Amino acid sequence: MQQKQSQEVVLFYNSLLSAERAGVEVLSGLLHETEDNNLKIILGRFMRDEGMNCQIFSTLIKNAGEEPGKKTGDFVQKVKGLEKIEAKLALLIKGQEWVAKQIRKNRALFIYGSEAMLMESIKIQHEENVDYLKQLFSIS
Ligand SMILES: [Fe+2]
């Protein structure tokens, strides 16, 4: 049986959709800035995951009977405002942590088990990205 999705969950999905869109743009920029082939491989993977997440959020919003928003998060401008790639990557870690935290904080909104599983998967994906980047740059 269909349950009515709350307006709150649609707002939440739209907020993360704009964040993931920003992620794609930021990662695309970083891919062009680095010469490090290992970093290129991992950033490419992150970028594809962010693109996949955009599709997931758009689908969930449409399933709730709404149209996905067109915004891109201001994270893009924050990263562009930094000069060095190291600072950009440090901000990328914070951005990835922010997404995982938002999902943890809003778990009560997911009324379908399948949506809760997708959100949990996106949360874990962002935590893995944080762990990987911290290990790469020896940040504890
Ligand atoms: Fe993301």
Short mmCIF file of N, CA, C and O and ligand atoms in Angstrom, two decimals:
data_model
loop_
_atom_site.label_atom_id
_atom_site.label_comp_id
_atom_site.label_asym_id
_atom_site.label_seq_id
_atom_site.Cartn_x
_atom_site.Cartn_y
_atom_site.Cartn_z
N MET A 1 0.83 -1.20 0.00
CA MET A 1 0.00 0.00 0.00
C MET A 1 0.87 1.26 0.00
O MET A 1 1.87 1.32 0.69
N GLN A 2 0.45 2.25 -0.80
CA GLN A 2 1.20 3.51 -0.87
C GLN A 2 0.98 4.34 0.40
O GLN A 2 -0.15 4.48 0.85
N GLN A 3 2.04 4.87 0.92
CA GLN A 3 1.90 5.79 2.04
C GLN A 3 2.22 7.19 1.54
O GLN A 3 2.99 7.36 0.60
N LYS A 4 1.63 8.18 2.17
CA LYS A 4 1.86 9.57 1.75
C LYS A 4 3.22 10.02 2.28
O LYS A 4 3.50 9.96 3.48
N GLN A 5 4.07 10.46 1.33
CA GLN A 5 5.37 10.99 1.72
C GLN A 5 5.19 12.40 2.31
O GLN A 5 4.39 13.18 1.79
N SER A 6 5.92 12.70 3.34
CA SER A 6 5.80 14.03 3.94
C SER A 6 6.53 15.06 3.09
O SER A 6 7.46 14.74 2.35
N GLN A 7 6.09 16.31 3.21
CA GLN A 7 6.77 17.40 2.51
C GLN A 7 8.20 17.54 3.04
O GLN A 7 9.10 17.91 2.30
N GLU A 8 8.37 17.17 4.29
CA GLU A 8 9.69 17.28 4.92
C GLU A 8 10.72 16.37 4.24
O GLU A 8 11.87 16.75 4.04
N VAL A 9 10.28 15.16 3.88
CA VAL A 9 11.24 14.22 3.26
C VAL A 9 11.58 14.70 1.85
O VAL A 9 12.72 14.58 1.40
N VAL A 10 10.60 15.30 1.15
CA VAL A 10 10.87 15.83 -0.20
C VAL A 10 11.88 16.99 -0.11
O VAL A 10 12.82 17.08 -0.90
N LEU A 11 11.71 17.85 0.90
CA LEU A 11 12.66 18.95 1.12
C LEU A 11 14.06 18.39 1.40
O LEU A 11 15.06 18.90 0.88
N PHE A 12 14.09 17.34 2.20
CA PHE A 12 15.37 16.71 2.54
C PHE A 12 16.04 16.13 1.29
O PHE A 12 17.23 16.37 1.05
N TYR A 13 15.27 15.41 0.49
CA TYR A 13 15.84 14.82 -0.74
C TYR A 13 16.31 15.92 -1.69
O TYR A 13 17.35 15.79 -2.31
N ASN A 14 15.56 17.01 -1.78
CA ASN A 14 15.97 18.12 -2.65
C ASN A 14 17.26 18.78 -2.16
O ASN A 14 18.11 19.17 -2.95
N SER A 15 17.37 18.88 -0.84
CA SER A 15 18.58 19.48 -0.27
C SER A 15 19.80 18.60 -0.59
O SER A 15 20.86 19.11 -1.00
N LEU A 16 19.64 17.28 -0.47
CA LEU A 16 20.77 16.40 -0.79
C LEU A 16 21.00 16.30 -2.30
O LEU A 16 22.14 16.15 -2.74
N LEU A 17 19.94 16.43 -3.09
CA LEU A 17 20.11 16.44 -4.55
C LEU A 17 21.00 17.62 -4.95
O LEU A 17 21.93 17.45 -5.75
N SER A 18 20.76 18.80 -4.38
CA SER A 18 21.59 19.96 -4.76
C SER A 18 23.02 19.76 -4.25
O SER A 18 23.98 20.18 -4.91
N ALA A 19 23.18 19.11 -3.11
CA ALA A 19 24.52 18.83 -2.59
C ALA A 19 25.27 17.83 -3.48
O ALA A 19 26.47 18.00 -3.75
N GLU A 20 24.57 16.81 -3.93
CA GLU A 20 25.22 15.80 -4.78
C GLU A 20 25.57 16.39 -6.15
O GLU A 20 26.61 16.06 -6.72
N ARG A 21 24.70 17.27 -6.66
CA ARG A 21 25.00 17.97 -7.91
C ARG A 21 26.28 18.80 -7.75
O ARG A 21 27.14 18.81 -8.62
N ALA A 22 26.38 19.47 -6.61
CA ALA A 22 27.59 20.25 -6.33
C ALA A 22 28.79 19.31 -6.27
O ALA A 22 29.88 19.64 -6.77
N GLY A 23 28.60 18.13 -5.69
CA GLY A 23 29.68 17.14 -5.60
C GLY A 23 30.20 16.75 -6.97
O GLY A 23 31.41 16.68 -7.19
N VAL A 24 29.29 16.51 -7.90
CA VAL A 24 29.71 16.14 -9.27
C VAL A 24 30.57 17.25 -9.86
O VAL A 24 31.64 17.00 -10.42
N GLU A 25 30.12 18.50 -9.70
CA GLU A 25 30.83 19.64 -10.30
C GLU A 25 32.21 19.84 -9.65
O GLU A 25 33.21 20.05 -10.35
N VAL A 26 32.24 19.72 -8.33
CA VAL A 26 33.51 19.89 -7.60
C VAL A 26 34.49 18.79 -8.00
O VAL A 26 35.67 19.05 -8.29
N LEU A 27 34.02 17.55 -8.03
CA LEU A 27 34.91 16.44 -8.34
C LEU A 27 35.40 16.50 -9.78
O LEU A 27 36.55 16.18 -10.07
N SER A 28 34.53 16.95 -10.67
CA SER A 28 34.94 17.12 -12.06
C SER A 28 36.08 18.15 -12.15
O SER A 28 37.07 17.93 -12.85
N GLY A 29 35.96 19.23 -11.39
CA GLY A 29 37.00 20.26 -11.36
C GLY A 29 38.30 19.71 -10.79
O GLY A 29 39.38 19.92 -11.34
N LEU A 30 38.20 18.96 -9.68
CA LEU A 30 39.39 18.42 -9.03
C LEU A 30 40.11 17.41 -9.93
O LEU A 30 41.33 17.34 -9.95
N LEU A 31 39.32 16.65 -10.69
CA LEU A 31 39.90 15.67 -11.62
C LEU A 31 40.79 16.34 -12.65
O LEU A 31 41.81 15.79 -13.05
N HIS A 32 40.40 17.56 -13.04
CA HIS A 32 41.20 18.29 -14.03
C HIS A 32 42.40 18.97 -13.40
O HIS A 32 43.35 19.32 -14.08
N GLU A 33 42.35 19.16 -12.06
CA GLU A 33 43.43 19.88 -11.40
C GLU A 33 44.58 19.01 -10.96
O GLU A 33 45.69 19.49 -10.78
N THR A 34 44.32 17.72 -10.74
CA THR A 34 45.38 16.86 -10.22
C THR A 34 46.09 16.10 -11.34
O THR A 34 45.49 15.73 -12.34
N GLU A 35 47.38 15.89 -11.11
CA GLU A 35 48.19 15.09 -12.05
C GLU A 35 48.38 13.68 -11.50
O GLU A 35 48.89 12.81 -12.20
N ASP A 36 48.00 13.51 -10.23
CA ASP A 36 48.22 12.23 -9.53
C ASP A 36 47.23 11.18 -10.05
O ASP A 36 46.02 11.31 -9.84
N ASN A 37 47.76 10.14 -10.70
CA ASN A 37 46.88 9.15 -11.32
C ASN A 37 46.04 8.36 -10.32
O ASN A 37 44.89 8.04 -10.60
N ASN A 38 46.64 8.03 -9.15
CA ASN A 38 45.86 7.30 -8.13
C ASN A 38 44.70 8.14 -7.62
O ASN A 38 43.60 7.64 -7.43
N LEU A 39 44.99 9.42 -7.43
CA LEU A 39 43.95 10.34 -6.96
C LEU A 39 42.87 10.50 -8.03
O LEU A 39 41.67 10.53 -7.73
N LYS A 40 43.28 10.56 -9.29
CA LYS A 40 42.32 10.67 -10.40
C LYS A 40 41.35 9.47 -10.40
O LYS A 40 40.15 9.64 -10.60
N ILE A 41 41.89 8.27 -10.16
CA ILE A 41 41.04 7.06 -10.16
C ILE A 41 39.99 7.15 -9.06
O ILE A 41 38.80 6.92 -9.29
N ILE A 42 40.42 7.55 -7.86
CA ILE A 42 39.47 7.58 -6.73
C ILE A 42 38.48 8.75 -6.88
O ILE A 42 37.29 8.60 -6.59
N LEU A 43 38.97 9.89 -7.37
CA LEU A 43 38.05 11.03 -7.54
C LEU A 43 37.03 10.74 -8.64
O LEU A 43 35.87 11.15 -8.54
N GLY A 44 37.45 9.99 -9.65
CA GLY A 44 36.52 9.59 -10.72
C GLY A 44 35.43 8.70 -10.17
O GLY A 44 34.25 8.84 -10.51
N ARG A 45 35.83 7.80 -9.27
CA ARG A 45 34.85 6.91 -8.63
C ARG A 45 33.86 7.72 -7.79
O ARG A 45 32.65 7.50 -7.86
N PHE A 46 34.39 8.65 -6.99
CA PHE A 46 33.52 9.50 -6.16
C PHE A 46 32.54 10.26 -7.04
O PHE A 46 31.36 10.38 -6.73
N MET A 47 33.05 10.80 -8.16
CA MET A 47 32.21 11.62 -9.05
C MET A 47 31.06 10.78 -9.62
O MET A 47 29.92 11.23 -9.66
N ARG A 48 31.37 9.55 -10.05
CA ARG A 48 30.31 8.69 -10.59
C ARG A 48 29.28 8.36 -9.51
O ARG A 48 28.08 8.31 -9.77
N ASP A 49 29.76 8.11 -8.29
CA ASP A 49 28.83 7.84 -7.18
C ASP A 49 27.91 9.03 -6.92
O ASP A 49 26.71 8.87 -6.69
N GLU A 50 28.49 10.25 -6.97
CA GLU A 50 27.67 11.45 -6.74
C GLU A 50 26.59 11.57 -7.83
O GLU A 50 25.46 11.93 -7.56
N GLY A 51 26.99 11.25 -9.09
CA GLY A 51 26.04 11.28 -10.20
C GLY A 51 24.92 10.26 -10.00
O GLY A 51 23.74 10.55 -10.25
N MET A 52 25.31 9.07 -9.54
CA MET A 52 24.32 8.03 -9.26
C MET A 52 23.36 8.50 -8.16
O MET A 52 22.14 8.29 -8.25
N ASN A 53 23.90 9.18 -7.14
CA ASN A 53 23.05 9.67 -6.05
C ASN A 53 22.05 10.71 -6.55
O ASN A 53 20.91 10.75 -6.08
N CYS A 54 22.49 11.55 -7.51
CA CYS A 54 21.56 12.53 -8.09
C CYS A 54 20.37 11.80 -8.71
O CYS A 54 19.22 12.22 -8.54
N GLN A 55 20.65 10.70 -9.40
CA GLN A 55 19.58 9.91 -10.01
C GLN A 55 18.65 9.33 -8.94
O GLN A 55 17.44 9.34 -9.08
N ILE A 56 19.24 8.83 -7.87
CA ILE A 56 18.45 8.24 -6.77
C ILE A 56 17.53 9.31 -6.17
O ILE A 56 16.32 9.09 -6.03
N PHE A 57 18.10 10.48 -5.83
CA PHE A 57 17.27 11.53 -5.21
C PHE A 57 16.19 12.02 -6.16
O PHE A 57 15.05 12.21 -5.74
N SER A 58 16.53 12.19 -7.44
CA SER A 58 15.52 12.63 -8.42
C SER A 58 14.38 11.62 -8.48
O SER A 58 13.20 12.00 -8.52
N THR A 59 14.73 10.34 -8.51
CA THR A 59 13.71 9.28 -8.59
C THR A 59 12.82 9.29 -7.36
O THR A 59 11.59 9.20 -7.47
N LEU A 60 13.42 9.41 -6.17
CA LEU A 60 12.63 9.38 -4.94
C LEU A 60 11.68 10.59 -4.87
O LEU A 60 10.55 10.46 -4.40
N ILE A 61 12.15 11.74 -5.36
CA ILE A 61 11.30 12.94 -5.36
C ILE A 61 10.12 12.73 -6.33
O ILE A 61 8.97 13.03 -6.00
N LYS A 62 10.42 12.18 -7.51
CA LYS A 62 9.35 11.92 -8.48
C LYS A 62 8.37 10.88 -7.94
O LYS A 62 7.16 11.00 -8.13
N ASN A 63 8.88 9.87 -7.26
CA ASN A 63 8.02 8.85 -6.66
C ASN A 63 7.08 9.45 -5.62
O ASN A 63 5.99 8.92 -5.37
N ALA A 64 7.53 10.55 -5.00
CA ALA A 64 6.68 11.23 -4.00
C ALA A 64 5.70 12.19 -4.68
O ALA A 64 4.99 12.93 -4.01
N GLY A 65 5.71 12.21 -6.02
CA GLY A 65 4.75 13.05 -6.76
C GLY A 65 5.20 14.48 -6.94
O GLY A 65 4.39 15.36 -7.27
N GLU A 66 6.50 14.75 -6.74
CA GLU A 66 7.01 16.12 -6.87
C GLU A 66 8.04 16.18 -7.99
O GLU A 66 8.54 15.15 -8.44
N GLU A 67 8.37 17.40 -8.40
CA GLU A 67 9.42 17.60 -9.41
C GLU A 67 10.74 17.92 -8.70
O GLU A 67 10.77 18.77 -7.81
N PRO A 68 11.83 17.25 -9.09
CA PRO A 68 13.13 17.56 -8.46
C PRO A 68 13.54 19.01 -8.70
O PRO A 68 13.29 19.55 -9.79
N GLY A 69 14.13 19.64 -7.70
CA GLY A 69 14.62 21.01 -7.85
C GLY A 69 15.80 21.06 -8.82
O GLY A 69 16.37 20.04 -9.17
N LYS A 70 16.14 22.29 -9.24
CA LYS A 70 17.21 22.45 -10.24
C LYS A 70 18.48 23.06 -9.63
O LYS A 70 19.44 23.34 -10.33
N LYS A 71 18.46 23.29 -8.33
CA LYS A 71 19.58 23.99 -7.69
C LYS A 71 20.86 23.14 -7.58
O LYS A 71 20.78 21.92 -7.48
N THR A 72 21.98 23.84 -7.58
CA THR A 72 23.27 23.21 -7.28
C THR A 72 23.78 23.86 -6.00
O THR A 72 23.74 25.10 -5.87
N GLY A 73 24.23 23.05 -5.06
CA GLY A 73 24.64 23.56 -3.75
C GLY A 73 25.76 24.59 -3.82
O GLY A 73 26.60 24.56 -4.74
N ASP A 74 25.80 25.49 -2.83
CA ASP A 74 26.83 26.54 -2.81
C ASP A 74 28.22 26.00 -2.46
O ASP A 74 29.20 26.75 -2.44
N PHE A 75 28.31 24.70 -2.24
CA PHE A 75 29.59 24.04 -1.98
C PHE A 75 30.56 24.29 -3.15
O PHE A 75 31.77 24.45 -2.93
N VAL A 76 30.00 24.37 -4.37
CA VAL A 76 30.84 24.61 -5.56
C VAL A 76 31.60 25.92 -5.40
O VAL A 76 32.82 25.98 -5.62
N GLN A 77 30.89 26.99 -4.99
CA GLN A 77 31.53 28.31 -4.84
C GLN A 77 32.54 28.31 -3.70
O GLN A 77 33.59 28.94 -3.80
N LYS A 78 32.21 27.58 -2.63
CA LYS A 78 33.14 27.49 -1.48
C LYS A 78 34.46 26.87 -1.92
O LYS A 78 35.54 27.32 -1.53
N VAL A 79 34.38 25.79 -2.70
CA VAL A 79 35.60 25.10 -3.15
C VAL A 79 36.36 25.98 -4.15
O VAL A 79 37.58 26.09 -4.09
N LYS A 80 35.61 26.63 -5.04
CA LYS A 80 36.25 27.49 -6.06
C LYS A 80 36.99 28.66 -5.41
O LYS A 80 37.94 29.19 -5.98
N GLY A 81 36.51 29.06 -4.23
CA GLY A 81 37.14 30.17 -3.52
C GLY A 81 38.50 29.82 -2.93
O GLY A 81 39.22 30.70 -2.46
N LEU A 82 38.84 28.54 -2.94
CA LEU A 82 40.14 28.11 -2.39
C LEU A 82 41.15 27.98 -3.52
O LEU A 82 40.80 27.61 -4.64
N GLU A 83 42.42 28.25 -3.17
CA GLU A 83 43.43 28.22 -4.22
C GLU A 83 44.09 26.85 -4.36
O GLU A 83 44.17 26.30 -5.46
N LYS A 84 44.54 26.30 -3.23
CA LYS A 84 45.34 25.06 -3.29
C LYS A 84 44.46 23.82 -3.31
O LYS A 84 43.44 23.76 -2.61
N ILE A 85 44.91 22.81 -4.06
CA ILE A 85 44.14 21.57 -4.17
C ILE A 85 44.03 20.87 -2.81
O ILE A 85 43.01 20.27 -2.50
N GLU A 86 45.06 21.01 -1.96
CA GLU A 86 45.03 20.38 -0.63
C GLU A 86 43.86 20.95 0.20
O GLU A 86 43.17 20.21 0.89
N ALA A 87 43.67 22.26 0.11
CA ALA A 87 42.58 22.91 0.85
C ALA A 87 41.23 22.47 0.27
O ALA A 87 40.26 22.26 1.00
N LYS A 88 41.19 22.33 -1.06
CA LYS A 88 39.95 21.89 -1.70
C LYS A 88 39.60 20.46 -1.27
O LYS A 88 38.44 20.15 -1.00
N LEU A 89 40.62 19.60 -1.19
CA LEU A 89 40.37 18.21 -0.77
C LEU A 89 39.95 18.15 0.70
O LEU A 89 39.11 17.34 1.07
N ALA A 90 40.53 19.04 1.53
CA ALA A 90 40.14 19.08 2.95
C ALA A 90 38.67 19.49 3.06
O ALA A 90 37.93 18.93 3.89
N LEU A 91 38.24 20.43 2.22
CA LEU A 91 36.84 20.84 2.24
C LEU A 91 35.94 19.74 1.68
O LEU A 91 34.82 19.54 2.15
N LEU A 92 36.46 18.99 0.72
CA LEU A 92 35.72 17.85 0.17
C LEU A 92 35.43 16.84 1.29
O LEU A 92 34.32 16.31 1.38
N ILE A 93 36.41 16.60 2.15
CA ILE A 93 36.22 15.67 3.28
C ILE A 93 35.07 16.19 4.16
O ILE A 93 34.17 15.43 4.53
N LYS A 94 35.09 17.48 4.47
CA LYS A 94 34.03 18.06 5.30
C LYS A 94 32.66 17.94 4.62
O LYS A 94 31.65 17.66 5.27
N GLY A 95 32.63 18.14 3.32
CA GLY A 95 31.38 18.02 2.57
C GLY A 95 30.83 16.60 2.61
O GLY A 95 29.62 16.39 2.77
N GLN A 96 31.74 15.63 2.48
CA GLN A 96 31.33 14.23 2.53
C GLN A 96 30.80 13.88 3.93
O GLN A 96 29.81 13.17 4.07
N GLU A 97 31.48 14.41 4.95
CA GLU A 97 31.03 14.18 6.34
C GLU A 97 29.66 14.79 6.57
O GLU A 97 28.81 14.22 7.26
N TRP A 98 29.43 15.96 5.98
CA TRP A 98 28.16 16.68 6.14
C TRP A 98 27.00 15.83 5.62
O TRP A 98 25.96 15.71 6.29
N VAL A 99 27.18 15.22 4.44
CA VAL A 99 26.10 14.40 3.85
C VAL A 99 25.79 13.20 4.76
O VAL A 99 24.62 12.93 5.05
N ALA A 100 26.82 12.51 5.23
CA ALA A 100 26.61 11.35 6.11
C ALA A 100 25.84 11.78 7.37
O ALA A 100 24.90 11.11 7.81
N LYS A 101 26.20 12.94 7.92
CA LYS A 101 25.55 13.45 9.14
C LYS A 101 24.08 13.80 8.88
O LYS A 101 23.22 13.52 9.72
N GLN A 102 23.81 14.42 7.72
CA GLN A 102 22.42 14.77 7.40
C GLN A 102 21.54 13.52 7.35
O GLN A 102 20.40 13.53 7.81
N ILE A 103 22.06 12.45 6.76
CA ILE A 103 21.28 11.21 6.66
C ILE A 103 21.07 10.62 8.06
O ILE A 103 19.96 10.21 8.40
N ARG A 104 22.12 10.63 8.89
CA ARG A 104 21.98 10.10 10.26
C ARG A 104 20.91 10.88 11.02
O ARG A 104 20.08 10.30 11.72
N LYS A 105 20.93 12.22 10.87
CA LYS A 105 20.00 13.08 11.63
C LYS A 105 18.55 12.94 11.19
O LYS A 105 17.64 13.28 11.93
N ASN A 106 18.35 12.51 9.94
CA ASN A 106 16.98 12.53 9.37
C ASN A 106 16.39 11.15 9.14
O ASN A 106 15.42 11.01 8.38
N ARG A 107 16.95 10.13 9.79
CA ARG A 107 16.50 8.75 9.55
C ARG A 107 15.00 8.56 9.77
O ARG A 107 14.38 7.74 9.10
N ALA A 108 14.43 9.32 10.69
CA ALA A 108 13.01 9.15 11.03
C ALA A 108 12.10 9.51 9.86
O ALA A 108 10.92 9.14 9.84
N LEU A 109 12.64 10.23 8.86
CA LEU A 109 11.81 10.66 7.72
C LEU A 109 11.53 9.55 6.72
O LEU A 109 10.59 9.64 5.94
N PHE A 110 12.37 8.50 6.71
CA PHE A 110 12.25 7.49 5.67
C PHE A 110 11.22 6.44 6.07
O PHE A 110 11.48 5.58 6.90
N ILE A 111 10.04 6.51 5.43
CA ILE A 111 8.96 5.61 5.85
C ILE A 111 8.99 4.28 5.09
O ILE A 111 8.40 3.32 5.54
N TYR A 112 9.68 4.26 3.94
CA TYR A 112 9.79 3.00 3.20
C TYR A 112 11.13 2.34 3.53
O TYR A 112 12.17 3.01 3.52
N GLY A 113 11.09 1.03 3.77
CA GLY A 113 12.33 0.29 4.05
C GLY A 113 13.32 0.42 2.91
O GLY A 113 14.52 0.59 3.13
N SER A 114 12.81 0.39 1.67
CA SER A 114 13.70 0.47 0.51
C SER A 114 14.42 1.83 0.46
O SER A 114 15.60 1.91 0.12
N GLU A 115 13.71 2.90 0.82
CA GLU A 115 14.34 4.23 0.83
C GLU A 115 15.35 4.33 1.96
O GLU A 115 16.43 4.91 1.80
N ALA A 116 15.00 3.76 3.10
CA ALA A 116 15.92 3.78 4.24
C ALA A 116 17.22 3.05 3.86
O ALA A 116 18.32 3.50 4.22
N MET A 117 17.09 1.95 3.11
CA MET A 117 18.28 1.19 2.68
C MET A 117 19.13 2.02 1.73
O MET A 117 20.36 2.03 1.83
N LEU A 118 18.48 2.71 0.78
CA LEU A 118 19.24 3.55 -0.16
C LEU A 118 19.97 4.66 0.59
O LEU A 118 21.13 4.95 0.32
N MET A 119 19.28 5.28 1.56
CA MET A 119 19.90 6.36 2.33
C MET A 119 21.07 5.84 3.16
O MET A 119 22.11 6.48 3.27
N GLU A 120 20.89 4.65 3.73
CA GLU A 120 21.96 4.05 4.53
C GLU A 120 23.18 3.77 3.64
O GLU A 120 24.32 4.00 4.05
N SER A 121 22.90 3.29 2.43
CA SER A 121 23.98 3.00 1.49
C SER A 121 24.74 4.28 1.10
O SER A 121 25.97 4.30 1.05
N ILE A 122 24.00 5.37 0.87
CA ILE A 122 24.64 6.65 0.52
C ILE A 122 25.45 7.17 1.71
O ILE A 122 26.54 7.72 1.55
N LYS A 123 24.91 6.96 2.90
CA LYS A 123 25.64 7.39 4.12
C LYS A 123 26.98 6.63 4.23
O LYS A 123 28.03 7.24 4.42
N ILE A 124 26.90 5.31 4.08
CA ILE A 124 28.12 4.48 4.18
C ILE A 124 29.12 4.87 3.08
O ILE A 124 30.32 4.99 3.32
N GLN A 125 28.59 5.09 1.87
CA GLN A 125 29.45 5.49 0.74
C GLN A 125 30.23 6.77 1.11
O GLN A 125 31.45 6.85 0.88
N HIS A 126 29.56 7.76 1.70
CA HIS A 126 30.24 9.00 2.06
C HIS A 126 31.23 8.78 3.20
O HIS A 126 32.31 9.38 3.22
N GLU A 127 30.89 7.90 4.15
CA GLU A 127 31.83 7.60 5.23
C GLU A 127 33.07 6.90 4.68
O GLU A 127 34.20 7.18 5.12
N GLU A 128 32.87 6.00 3.73
CA GLU A 128 34.02 5.32 3.10
C GLU A 128 34.92 6.33 2.38
O GLU A 128 36.14 6.23 2.43
N ASN A 129 34.28 7.29 1.71
CA ASN A 129 35.05 8.32 1.00
C ASN A 129 35.90 9.13 1.99
O ASN A 129 37.07 9.42 1.73
N VAL A 130 35.28 9.48 3.12
CA VAL A 130 35.99 10.24 4.16
C VAL A 130 37.18 9.42 4.68
O VAL A 130 38.30 9.91 4.75
N ASP A 131 36.91 8.15 5.00
CA ASP A 131 37.98 7.28 5.52
C ASP A 131 39.12 7.18 4.51
O ASP A 131 40.29 7.26 4.88
N TYR A 132 38.76 7.01 3.24
CA TYR A 132 39.78 6.85 2.21
C TYR A 132 40.64 8.11 2.09
O TYR A 132 41.87 8.05 2.06
N LEU A 133 39.98 9.26 2.01
CA LEU A 133 40.72 10.52 1.84
C LEU A 133 41.58 10.82 3.07
O LEU A 133 42.72 11.28 2.93
N LYS A 134 41.05 10.53 4.26
CA LYS A 134 41.83 10.79 5.47
C LYS A 134 43.07 9.89 5.52
O LYS A 134 44.14 10.33 5.92
N GLN A 135 42.89 8.65 5.09
CA GLN A 135 44.01 7.71 5.07
C GLN A 135 45.06 8.19 4.06
O GLN A 135 46.26 8.19 4.33
N LEU A 136 44.57 8.64 2.90
CA LEU A 136 45.46 9.11 1.84
C LEU A 136 46.31 10.30 2.30
O LEU A 136 47.47 10.42 1.96
N PHE A 137 45.70 11.19 3.08
CA PHE A 137 46.41 12.39 3.52
C PHE A 137 46.87 12.29 4.97
O PHE A 137 47.24 13.31 5.57
N SER A 138 46.83 11.06 5.51
CA SER A 138 47.28 10.80 6.89
C SER A 138 46.65 11.75 7.91
O SER A 138 47.32 12.32 8.75
N ILE A 139 45.32 11.91 7.78
CA ILE A 139 44.56 12.72 8.75
C ILE A 139 43.84 11.73 9.68
O ILE A 139 43.27 10.77 9.20
N SER A 140 43.90 11.98 10.98
CA SER A 140 43.21 11.04 11.87
C SER A 140 41.86 11.59 12.30
O SER A 140 41.57 12.76 12.13
FE FE B 1 27.98 13.25 -2.09
#
